[in-house]
Coordinates of C-alpha atoms (C1' of nucleotides) in Angstrom, one line a residue:
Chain A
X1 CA -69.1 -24.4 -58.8
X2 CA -70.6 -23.7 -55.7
X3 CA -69.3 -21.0 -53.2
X4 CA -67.9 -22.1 -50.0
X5 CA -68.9 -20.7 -47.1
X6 CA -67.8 -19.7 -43.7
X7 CA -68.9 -22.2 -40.8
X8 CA -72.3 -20.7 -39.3
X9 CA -71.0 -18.4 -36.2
X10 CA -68.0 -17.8 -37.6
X11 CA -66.7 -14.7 -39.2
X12 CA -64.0 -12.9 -40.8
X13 CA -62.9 -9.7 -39.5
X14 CA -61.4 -7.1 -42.6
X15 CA -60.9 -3.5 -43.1
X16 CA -62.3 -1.8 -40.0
X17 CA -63.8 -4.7 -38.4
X18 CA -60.1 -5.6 -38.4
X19 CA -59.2 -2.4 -37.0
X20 CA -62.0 -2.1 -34.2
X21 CA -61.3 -5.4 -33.4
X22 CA -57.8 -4.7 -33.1
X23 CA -58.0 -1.2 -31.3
X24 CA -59.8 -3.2 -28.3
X25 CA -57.1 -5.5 -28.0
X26 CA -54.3 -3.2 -27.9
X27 CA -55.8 -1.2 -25.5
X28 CA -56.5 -3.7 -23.4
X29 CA -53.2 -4.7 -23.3
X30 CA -51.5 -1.2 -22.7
X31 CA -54.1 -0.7 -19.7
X32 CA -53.8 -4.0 -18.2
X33 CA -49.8 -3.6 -18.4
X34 CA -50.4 -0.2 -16.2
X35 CA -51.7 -2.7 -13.9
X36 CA -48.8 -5.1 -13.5
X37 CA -49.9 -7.8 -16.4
X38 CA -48.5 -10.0 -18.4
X39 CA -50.1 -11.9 -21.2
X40 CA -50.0 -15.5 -21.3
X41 CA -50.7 -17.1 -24.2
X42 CA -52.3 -20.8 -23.8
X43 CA -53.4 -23.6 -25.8
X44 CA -56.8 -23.3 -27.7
X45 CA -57.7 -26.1 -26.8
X46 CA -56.9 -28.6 -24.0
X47 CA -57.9 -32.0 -22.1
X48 CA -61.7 -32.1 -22.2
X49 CA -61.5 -32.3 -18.4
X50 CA -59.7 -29.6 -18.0
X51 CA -62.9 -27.2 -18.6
X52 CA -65.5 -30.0 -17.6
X53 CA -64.3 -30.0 -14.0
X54 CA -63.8 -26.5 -13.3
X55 CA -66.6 -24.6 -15.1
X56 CA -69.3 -27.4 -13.3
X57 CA -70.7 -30.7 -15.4
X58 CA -74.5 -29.0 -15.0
X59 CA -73.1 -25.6 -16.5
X60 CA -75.3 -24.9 -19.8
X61 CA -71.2 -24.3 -21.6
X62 CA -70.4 -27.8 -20.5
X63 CA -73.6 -29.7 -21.1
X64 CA -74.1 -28.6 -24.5
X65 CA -71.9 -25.9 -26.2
X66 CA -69.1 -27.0 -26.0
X67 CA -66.5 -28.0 -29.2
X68 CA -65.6 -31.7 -28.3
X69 CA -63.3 -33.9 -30.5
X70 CA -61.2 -36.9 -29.8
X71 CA -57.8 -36.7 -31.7
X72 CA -56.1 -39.3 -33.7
X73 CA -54.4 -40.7 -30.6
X74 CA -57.8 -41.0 -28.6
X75 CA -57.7 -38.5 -26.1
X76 CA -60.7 -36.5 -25.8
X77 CA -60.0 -32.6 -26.3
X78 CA -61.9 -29.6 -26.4
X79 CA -61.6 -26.2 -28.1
X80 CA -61.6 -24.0 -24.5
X81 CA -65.0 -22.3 -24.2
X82 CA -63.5 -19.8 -21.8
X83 CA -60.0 -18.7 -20.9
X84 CA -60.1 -19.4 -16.7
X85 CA -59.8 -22.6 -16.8
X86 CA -56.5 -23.0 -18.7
X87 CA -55.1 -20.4 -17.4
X88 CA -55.0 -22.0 -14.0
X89 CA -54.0 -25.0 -15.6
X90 CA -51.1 -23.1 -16.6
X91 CA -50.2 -21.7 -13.3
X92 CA -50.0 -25.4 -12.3
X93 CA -48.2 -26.9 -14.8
X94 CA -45.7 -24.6 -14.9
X95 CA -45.0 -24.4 -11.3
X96 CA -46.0 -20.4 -10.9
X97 CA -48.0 -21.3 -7.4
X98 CA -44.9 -21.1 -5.7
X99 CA -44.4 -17.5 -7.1
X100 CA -48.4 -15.7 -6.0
X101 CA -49.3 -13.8 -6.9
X102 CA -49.7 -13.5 -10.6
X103 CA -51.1 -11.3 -12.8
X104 CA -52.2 -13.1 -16.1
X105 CA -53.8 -11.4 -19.4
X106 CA -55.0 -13.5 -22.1
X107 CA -56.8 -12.9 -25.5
X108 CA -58.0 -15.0 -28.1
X109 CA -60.6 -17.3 -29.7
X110 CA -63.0 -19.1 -27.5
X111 CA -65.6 -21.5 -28.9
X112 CA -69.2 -22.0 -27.9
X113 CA -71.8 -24.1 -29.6
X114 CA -74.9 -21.2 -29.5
X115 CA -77.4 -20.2 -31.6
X116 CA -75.5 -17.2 -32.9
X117 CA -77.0 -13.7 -33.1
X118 CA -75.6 -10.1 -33.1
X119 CA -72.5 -9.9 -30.5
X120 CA -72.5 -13.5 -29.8
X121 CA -71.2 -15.6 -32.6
X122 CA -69.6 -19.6 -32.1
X123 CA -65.9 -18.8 -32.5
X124 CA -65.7 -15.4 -30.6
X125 CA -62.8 -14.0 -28.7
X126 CA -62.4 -12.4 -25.4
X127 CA -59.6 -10.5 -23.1
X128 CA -59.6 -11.4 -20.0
X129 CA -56.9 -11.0 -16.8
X130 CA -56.7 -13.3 -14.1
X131 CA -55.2 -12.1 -10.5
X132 CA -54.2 -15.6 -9.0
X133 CA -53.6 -15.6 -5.2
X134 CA -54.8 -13.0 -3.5
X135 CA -58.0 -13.1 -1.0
X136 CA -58.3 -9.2 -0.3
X137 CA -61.1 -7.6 -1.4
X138 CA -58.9 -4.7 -2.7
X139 CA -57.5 -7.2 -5.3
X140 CA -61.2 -7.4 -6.5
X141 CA -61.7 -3.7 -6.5
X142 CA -58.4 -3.2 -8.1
X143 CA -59.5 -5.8 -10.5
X144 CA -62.6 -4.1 -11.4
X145 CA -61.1 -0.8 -11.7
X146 CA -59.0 -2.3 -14.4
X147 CA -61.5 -3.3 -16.6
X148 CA -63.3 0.0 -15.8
X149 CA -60.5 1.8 -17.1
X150 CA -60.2 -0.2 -20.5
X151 CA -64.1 0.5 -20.8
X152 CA -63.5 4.1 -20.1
X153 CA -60.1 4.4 -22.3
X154 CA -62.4 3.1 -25.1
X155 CA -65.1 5.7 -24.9
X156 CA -67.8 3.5 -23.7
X157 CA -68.2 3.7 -20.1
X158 CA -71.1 6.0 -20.0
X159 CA -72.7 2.6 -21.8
X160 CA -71.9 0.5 -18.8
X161 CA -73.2 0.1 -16.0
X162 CA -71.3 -2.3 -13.1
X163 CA -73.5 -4.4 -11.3
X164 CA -71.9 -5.9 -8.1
X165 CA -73.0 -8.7 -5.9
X166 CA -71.6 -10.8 -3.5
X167 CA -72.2 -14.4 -3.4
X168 CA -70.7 -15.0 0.1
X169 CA -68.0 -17.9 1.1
X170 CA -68.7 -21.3 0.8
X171 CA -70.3 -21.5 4.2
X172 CA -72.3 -18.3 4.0
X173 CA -73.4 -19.9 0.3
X174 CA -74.0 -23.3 1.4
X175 CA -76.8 -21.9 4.0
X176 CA -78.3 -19.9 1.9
X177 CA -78.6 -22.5 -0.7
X178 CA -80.5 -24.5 1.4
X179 CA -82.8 -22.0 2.7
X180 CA -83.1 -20.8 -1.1
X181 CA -84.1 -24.7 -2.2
X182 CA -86.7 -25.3 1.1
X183 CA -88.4 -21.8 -0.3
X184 CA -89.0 -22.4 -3.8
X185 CA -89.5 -26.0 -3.3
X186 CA -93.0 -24.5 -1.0
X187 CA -94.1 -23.0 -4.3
X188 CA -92.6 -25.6 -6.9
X189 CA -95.8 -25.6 -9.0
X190 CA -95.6 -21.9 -9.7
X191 CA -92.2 -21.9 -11.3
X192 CA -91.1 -22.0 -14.7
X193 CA -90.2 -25.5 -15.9
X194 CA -86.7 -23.8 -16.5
X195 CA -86.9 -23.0 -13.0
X196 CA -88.4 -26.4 -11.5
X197 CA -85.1 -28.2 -13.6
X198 CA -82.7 -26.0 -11.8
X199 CA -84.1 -26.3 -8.3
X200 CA -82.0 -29.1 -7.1
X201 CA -79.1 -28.6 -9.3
X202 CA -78.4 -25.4 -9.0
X203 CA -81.0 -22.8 -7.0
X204 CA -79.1 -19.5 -7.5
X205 CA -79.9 -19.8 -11.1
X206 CA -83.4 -19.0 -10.3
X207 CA -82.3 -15.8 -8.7
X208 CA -81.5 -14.3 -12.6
X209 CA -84.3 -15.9 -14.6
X210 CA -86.4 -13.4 -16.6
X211 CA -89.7 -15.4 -16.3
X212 CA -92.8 -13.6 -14.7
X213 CA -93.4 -16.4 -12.9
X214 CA -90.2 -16.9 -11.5
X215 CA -90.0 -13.1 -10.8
X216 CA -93.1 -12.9 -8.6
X217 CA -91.6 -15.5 -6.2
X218 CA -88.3 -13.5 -6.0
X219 CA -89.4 -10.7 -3.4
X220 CA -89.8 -13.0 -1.1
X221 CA -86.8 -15.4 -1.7
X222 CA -84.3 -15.7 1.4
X223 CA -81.8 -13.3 0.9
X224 CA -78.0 -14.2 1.1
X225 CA -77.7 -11.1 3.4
X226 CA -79.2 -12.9 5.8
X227 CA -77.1 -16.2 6.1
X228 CA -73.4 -14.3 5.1
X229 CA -70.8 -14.9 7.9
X230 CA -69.4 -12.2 9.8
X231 CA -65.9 -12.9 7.3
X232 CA -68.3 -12.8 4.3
X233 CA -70.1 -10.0 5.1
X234 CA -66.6 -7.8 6.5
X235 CA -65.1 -9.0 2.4
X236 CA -68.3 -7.1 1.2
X237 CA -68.5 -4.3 2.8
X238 CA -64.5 -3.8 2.2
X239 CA -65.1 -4.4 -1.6
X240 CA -67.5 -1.5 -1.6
X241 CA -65.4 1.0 0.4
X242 CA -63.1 0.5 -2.0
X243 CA -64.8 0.8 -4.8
X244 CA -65.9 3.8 -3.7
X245 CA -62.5 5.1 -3.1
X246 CA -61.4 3.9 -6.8
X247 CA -64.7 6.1 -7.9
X248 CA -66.4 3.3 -9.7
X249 CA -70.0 3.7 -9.5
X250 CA -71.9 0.7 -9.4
X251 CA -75.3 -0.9 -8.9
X252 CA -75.6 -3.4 -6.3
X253 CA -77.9 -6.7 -8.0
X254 CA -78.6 -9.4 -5.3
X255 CA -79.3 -11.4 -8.5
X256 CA -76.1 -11.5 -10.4
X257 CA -75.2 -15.2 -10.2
X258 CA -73.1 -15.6 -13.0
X259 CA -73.8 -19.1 -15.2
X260 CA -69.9 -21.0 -14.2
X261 CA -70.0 -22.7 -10.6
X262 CA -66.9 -21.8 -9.5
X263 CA -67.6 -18.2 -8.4
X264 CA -67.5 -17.1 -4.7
X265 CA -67.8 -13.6 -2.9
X266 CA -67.5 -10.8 -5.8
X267 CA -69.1 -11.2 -9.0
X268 CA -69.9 -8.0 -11.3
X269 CA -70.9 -7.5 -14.5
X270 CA -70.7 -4.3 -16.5
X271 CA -73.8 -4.3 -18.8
X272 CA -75.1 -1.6 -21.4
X273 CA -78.4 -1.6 -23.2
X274 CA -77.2 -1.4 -26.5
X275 CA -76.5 -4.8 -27.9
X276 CA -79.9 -6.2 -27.1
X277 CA -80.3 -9.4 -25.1
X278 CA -76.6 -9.2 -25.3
X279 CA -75.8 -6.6 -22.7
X280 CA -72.9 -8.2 -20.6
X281 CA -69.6 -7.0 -21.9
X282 CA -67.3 -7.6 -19.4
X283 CA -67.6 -10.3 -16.5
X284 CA -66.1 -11.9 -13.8
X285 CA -65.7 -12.7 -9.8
X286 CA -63.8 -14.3 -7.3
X287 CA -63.1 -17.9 -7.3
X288 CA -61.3 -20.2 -4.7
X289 CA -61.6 -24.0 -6.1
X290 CA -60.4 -23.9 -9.2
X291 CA -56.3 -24.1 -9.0
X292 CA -57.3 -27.1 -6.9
X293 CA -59.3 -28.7 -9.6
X294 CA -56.7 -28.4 -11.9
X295 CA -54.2 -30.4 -8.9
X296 CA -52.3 -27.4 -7.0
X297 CA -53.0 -26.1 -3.9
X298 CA -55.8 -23.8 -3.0
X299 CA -55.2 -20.3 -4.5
X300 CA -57.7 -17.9 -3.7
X301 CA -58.0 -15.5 -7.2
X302 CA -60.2 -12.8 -9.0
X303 CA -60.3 -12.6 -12.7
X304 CA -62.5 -10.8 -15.3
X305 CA -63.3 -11.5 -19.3
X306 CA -64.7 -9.5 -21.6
X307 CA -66.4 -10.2 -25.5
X308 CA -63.8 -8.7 -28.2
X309 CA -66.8 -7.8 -30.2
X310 CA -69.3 -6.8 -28.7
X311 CA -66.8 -3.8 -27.2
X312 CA -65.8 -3.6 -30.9
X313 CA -69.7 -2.6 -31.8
X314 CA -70.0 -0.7 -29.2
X315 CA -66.7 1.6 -30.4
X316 CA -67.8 4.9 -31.4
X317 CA -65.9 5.3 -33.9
X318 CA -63.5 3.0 -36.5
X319 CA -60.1 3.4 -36.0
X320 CA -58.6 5.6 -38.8
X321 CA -56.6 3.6 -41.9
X322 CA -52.8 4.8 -42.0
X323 CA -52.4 7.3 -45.2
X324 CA -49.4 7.0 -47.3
X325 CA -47.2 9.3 -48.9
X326 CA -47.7 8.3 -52.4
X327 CA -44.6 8.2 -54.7
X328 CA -46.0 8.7 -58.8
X329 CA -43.3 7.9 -61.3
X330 CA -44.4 9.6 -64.5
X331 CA -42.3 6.9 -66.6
X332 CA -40.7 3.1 -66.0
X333 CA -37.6 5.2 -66.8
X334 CA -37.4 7.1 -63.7
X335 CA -38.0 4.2 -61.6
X336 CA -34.6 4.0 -60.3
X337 CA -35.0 7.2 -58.7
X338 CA -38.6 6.1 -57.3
X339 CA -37.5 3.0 -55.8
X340 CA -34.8 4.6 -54.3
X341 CA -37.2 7.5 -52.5
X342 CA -39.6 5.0 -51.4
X343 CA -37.1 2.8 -49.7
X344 CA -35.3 6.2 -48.3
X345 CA -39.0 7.4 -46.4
X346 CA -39.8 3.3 -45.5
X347 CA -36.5 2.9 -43.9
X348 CA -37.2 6.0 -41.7
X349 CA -40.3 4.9 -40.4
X350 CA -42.5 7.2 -43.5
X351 CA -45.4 5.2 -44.5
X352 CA -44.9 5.2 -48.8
X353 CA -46.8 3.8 -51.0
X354 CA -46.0 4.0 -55.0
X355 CA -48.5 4.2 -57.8
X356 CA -47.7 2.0 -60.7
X357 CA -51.1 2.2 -63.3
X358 CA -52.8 5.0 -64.9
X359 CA -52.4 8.3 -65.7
X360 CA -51.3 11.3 -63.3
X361 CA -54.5 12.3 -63.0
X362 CA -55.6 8.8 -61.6
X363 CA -52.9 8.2 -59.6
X364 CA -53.6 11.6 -57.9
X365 CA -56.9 10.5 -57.8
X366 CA -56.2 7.8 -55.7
X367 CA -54.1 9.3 -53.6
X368 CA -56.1 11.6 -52.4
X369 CA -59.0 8.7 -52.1
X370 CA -56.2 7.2 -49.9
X371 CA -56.0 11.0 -47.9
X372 CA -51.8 10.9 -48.9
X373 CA -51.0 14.1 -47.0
X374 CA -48.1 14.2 -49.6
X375 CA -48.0 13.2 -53.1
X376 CA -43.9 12.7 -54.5
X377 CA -43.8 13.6 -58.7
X378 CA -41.4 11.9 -60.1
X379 CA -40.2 12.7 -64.3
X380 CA -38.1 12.6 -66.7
X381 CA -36.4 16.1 -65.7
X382 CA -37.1 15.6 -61.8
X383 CA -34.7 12.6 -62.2
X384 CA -32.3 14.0 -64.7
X385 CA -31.6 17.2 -61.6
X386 CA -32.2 14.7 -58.6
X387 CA -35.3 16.0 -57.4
X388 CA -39.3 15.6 -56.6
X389 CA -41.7 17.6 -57.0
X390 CA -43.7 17.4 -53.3
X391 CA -47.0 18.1 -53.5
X392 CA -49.1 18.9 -50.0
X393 CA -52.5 17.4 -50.8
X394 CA -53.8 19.3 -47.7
X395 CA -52.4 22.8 -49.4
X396 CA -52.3 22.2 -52.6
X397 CA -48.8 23.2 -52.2
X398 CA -46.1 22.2 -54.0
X399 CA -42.1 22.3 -53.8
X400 CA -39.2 20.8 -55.6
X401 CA -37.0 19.1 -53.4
X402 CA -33.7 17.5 -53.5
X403 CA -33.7 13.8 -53.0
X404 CA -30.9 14.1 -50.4
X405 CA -33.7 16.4 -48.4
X406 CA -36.5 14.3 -49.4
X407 CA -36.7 12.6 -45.5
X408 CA -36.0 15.8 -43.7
X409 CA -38.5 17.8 -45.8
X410 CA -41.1 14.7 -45.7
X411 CA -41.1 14.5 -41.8
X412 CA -41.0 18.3 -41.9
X413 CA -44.5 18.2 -43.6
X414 CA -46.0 15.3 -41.4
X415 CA -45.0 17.3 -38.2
X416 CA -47.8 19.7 -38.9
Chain B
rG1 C1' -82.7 -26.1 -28.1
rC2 C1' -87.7 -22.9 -28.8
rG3 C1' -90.7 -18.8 -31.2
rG4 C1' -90.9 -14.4 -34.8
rA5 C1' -88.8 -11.4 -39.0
rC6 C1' -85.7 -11.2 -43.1
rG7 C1' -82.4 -13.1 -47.5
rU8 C1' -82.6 -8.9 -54.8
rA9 C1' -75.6 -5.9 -57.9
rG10 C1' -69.2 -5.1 -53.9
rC11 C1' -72.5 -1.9 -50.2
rU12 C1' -77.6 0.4 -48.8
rC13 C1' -82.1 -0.7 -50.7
rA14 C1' -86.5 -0.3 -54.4
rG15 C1' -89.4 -3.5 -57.6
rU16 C1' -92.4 -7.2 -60.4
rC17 C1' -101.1 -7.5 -58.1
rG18 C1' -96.4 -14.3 -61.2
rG19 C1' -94.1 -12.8 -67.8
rU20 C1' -86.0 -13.8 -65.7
rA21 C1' -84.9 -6.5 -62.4
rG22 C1' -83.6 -1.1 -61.1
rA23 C1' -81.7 3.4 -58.0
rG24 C1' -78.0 5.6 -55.0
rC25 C1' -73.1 4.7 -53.4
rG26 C1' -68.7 2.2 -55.1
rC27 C1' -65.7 0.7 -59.2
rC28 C1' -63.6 1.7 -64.3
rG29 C1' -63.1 5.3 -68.4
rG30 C1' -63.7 10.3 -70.4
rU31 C1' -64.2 16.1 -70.1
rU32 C1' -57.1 17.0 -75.4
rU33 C1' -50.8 16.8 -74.0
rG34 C1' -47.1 16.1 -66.3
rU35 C1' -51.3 17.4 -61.2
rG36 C1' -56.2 15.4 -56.8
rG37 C1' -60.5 16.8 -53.7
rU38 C1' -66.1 19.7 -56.8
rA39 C1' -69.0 19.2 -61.4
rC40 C1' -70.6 16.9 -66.0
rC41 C1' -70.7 12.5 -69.5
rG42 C1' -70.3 7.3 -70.4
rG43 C1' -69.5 2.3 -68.8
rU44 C1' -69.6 -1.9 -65.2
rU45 C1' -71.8 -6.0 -62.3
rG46 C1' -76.6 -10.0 -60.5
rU47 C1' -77.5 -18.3 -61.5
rC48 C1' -83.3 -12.1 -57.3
rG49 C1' -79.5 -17.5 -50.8
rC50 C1' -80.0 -22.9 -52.1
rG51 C1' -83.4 -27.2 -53.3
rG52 C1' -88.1 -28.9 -54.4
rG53 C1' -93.5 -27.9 -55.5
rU54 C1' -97.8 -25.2 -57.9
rU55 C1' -98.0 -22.8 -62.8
rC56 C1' -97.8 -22.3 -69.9
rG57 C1' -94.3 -19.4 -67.0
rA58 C1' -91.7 -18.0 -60.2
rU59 C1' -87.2 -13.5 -58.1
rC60 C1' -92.4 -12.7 -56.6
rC61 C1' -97.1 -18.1 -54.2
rC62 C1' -96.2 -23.0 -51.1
rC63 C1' -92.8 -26.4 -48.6
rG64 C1' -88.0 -27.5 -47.1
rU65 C1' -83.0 -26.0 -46.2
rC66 C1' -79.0 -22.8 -45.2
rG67 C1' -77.8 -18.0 -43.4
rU68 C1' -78.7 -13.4 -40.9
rU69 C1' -81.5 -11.0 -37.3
rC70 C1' -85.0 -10.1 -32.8
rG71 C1' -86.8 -12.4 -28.3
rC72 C1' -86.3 -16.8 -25.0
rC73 C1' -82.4 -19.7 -23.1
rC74 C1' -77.4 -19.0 -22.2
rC75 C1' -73.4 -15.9 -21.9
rA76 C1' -68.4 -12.2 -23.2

RNA sequence: GCGGACGUAGCUCAGUCGGUAGAGCGCCGGUUUGUGGUACCGGUUGUCGCGGGUUCGAUCCCCGUCGUUCGCCCCA
């Protein structure tokens, strides 16, 4: 019989890629709560409009990576590729735009159609936080200060490195989009085919490509700077300010443009050099259109994602495994007294474990392989006088103690 | 979607200039009777990713395929 296997991109997470996978999560949700959020937890998947709108039709995740199905009743839905989009969708449907602003976490599973490689896999999942209705620029630095402190919390922001641009408001963008198009357009043979493509579609794409050819043209490109309105520019210098009074260092990068349409003003990306031509760990920007897309009002909002595991392989360290106090009965006859202890230490919070096979020796054996700080001996005469024999595994130490003690001496050892 | 590398025991990997394979780790058992961490002894496992071709014979060569990985692209 043939072995079934998992679907390419996929992958289970077990042992301590469960636990590093884990850690990041709950530490995200402990700093983010510091910050005011709450999670919401949305649908995987939703109307195939719902992302097709709002991330832009030309987007490379729209086009072509993204998980489309129609169900049995015909509509056409799609496993999210991202967690924006529904969660303004949420804030809609639910009626929360009458109550801004709100402070949104999410995590889970996101689907992307890629070619999968280390850190970027087809079902992958992200935490992200979404500050929905604020325009001050102190939201954004407040933002970004959040998911520098979950970087730091995790031991990896010496990794990271913020890059910050600003991609000014709809007017200031709209000018320099133009000016951006007349320029390249001068010198269309020398671009990249990539490049060429993108030109009329979307120009600020050029800005980030990595082709020589592309590159040369860059030093001379118009320069947003130089089209921002006075409001635009007054957002970026406040951003910065503020930044610098949160004390996050970052790295300004005119050519952050960030691959979903909807982003105006601020976006950042905190990128390390460790995970190859996957460096971007944790993303995001301002965005003003897409509430509206989804059929409320305008609400001006700031949100951030990051990849689950790529943080996880950037973790130092694993997470340590829990270790047991291990209960060894010598005999089936004394299990009364076993059973008894073991649901004594569970009810009180004790993590137990009992040994059932082998011989003293091997069930020692194991504890220690499980690093039991306490091993709980358990025979014939130990359940004749109502007592175990504790043995410290750290110590060596050993101590025969009434069963009526047995949680009070327990916790006594585990203090130290 | 494009280009390169790789795919051998649970894990890390060696190997066969083509004659069906090994090490370390792990796992199991033992070094006498109710006591671990060290040491010693013994044992354990593979359709050598899958399919096809060349060959007397392929895990080793060729082609395809699937998967992983690096870069591009894209992005978290």
């Amino acid at each position: 019989m043939s072995v079934v296997k998992p679907v390419r991109g996929t992958h289970d997470l077990i042992g301590e890629d469960s636990r590093r996978h884990q850690h990041v999560i709950q530490v995200a949700k402990k700093v983010t709560s510091l910050y005011g959020f709450e999670e919401w937890i949305t649908p995987v998947f939703e109307e195939t409009a719902v992302f097709a709108r709002s991330l832009g039709e030309t987007s490379d995740v729209v086009s072509k990576e993204m998980y489309c199905f129609e169900d049995r009743g015909g509509d056409s839905l799609t496993l999210r590729p991202e967690g924006t989009a529904g969660i303004c969708r949420a804030l809609v449907t639910n009626g929360l735009t009458q109550s801004l602003p709100q402070k949104a976490f999410y995590t889970g599973p996101m689907f992307r159609y890629e070619r999968p490689q280390k850190g970027r896999y087809r079902q992958f999942h992200q935490i992200g936080a979404e500050l929905l209705g604020t325009s001050t620029p102190f939201a954004d630095a407040e933002m970004i200060a959040m998911g520098y402190h979950i970087l730091r919390e995790l031991g990896i922001a010496d990794d990271v490195v913020l890059e910050l641009n600003t991609l000014g408001d709809i007017a200031s963008r709209k000018a320099w989009r133009e000016a951006l198009i007349s320029y390249f357009q001068a010198f269309q043979s020398q671009l990249s085919e990539d490049s060429r493509n993108r030109l009329e579609k979307n120009p600020l794409r050029i800005l980030d490509s990595k082709s020589p050819e592309d590159r040369a043209l860059l030093a001379n490109a118009p320069a947003l700077k130089d089209h921002m309105t006075p409001e635009a520019q007054t957002f970026w210098d406040q951003l910065r300010v503020a930044l610098d009074q949160f004390k996050i260092p970052f790295k300004e990068n005119p050519y952050i443009v960030r691959g979903l349409d909807y982003y105006s003003h601020t976006v950042f990306e905190f990128v390390t050099t460790k995970l190859g031509a996957q460096g971007t760990v944790l993303a995001g920007g301002r965005y003003e259109g897409l509430v509206e897309e989804m059929g409320g009002p305008s609400v001006p909002s700031i949100g951030w994602a990051a990849g689950v595991e790529r943080l996880a392989l950037l973790l130092e360290e694993s997470p340590k495994v829990a270790a047991p106090v291990v209960i060894i009965p010598l005999s089936n006859e004394v299990h009364d007294v076993a059973f008894s202890a073991l649901q004594v230490l569970r009810y009180d919070g004790i993590y137990a474990e009992i040994a059932y096979k082998g011989n003293l020796r091997k069930q020692m054996e194991r504890a220690n392989k499980q690093n039991a700080p306490l091993a709980l001996l358990i025979g014939d005469d130990e359940a004749q006088k109502q007592v175990v024999q504790v043995k410290d595994l750290i110590s060596g130490e050993q101590a025969e103690v009434a069963i009526t003690d047995l949680v009070t001496h327990c916790k006594m050892k585990l203090a130290k």
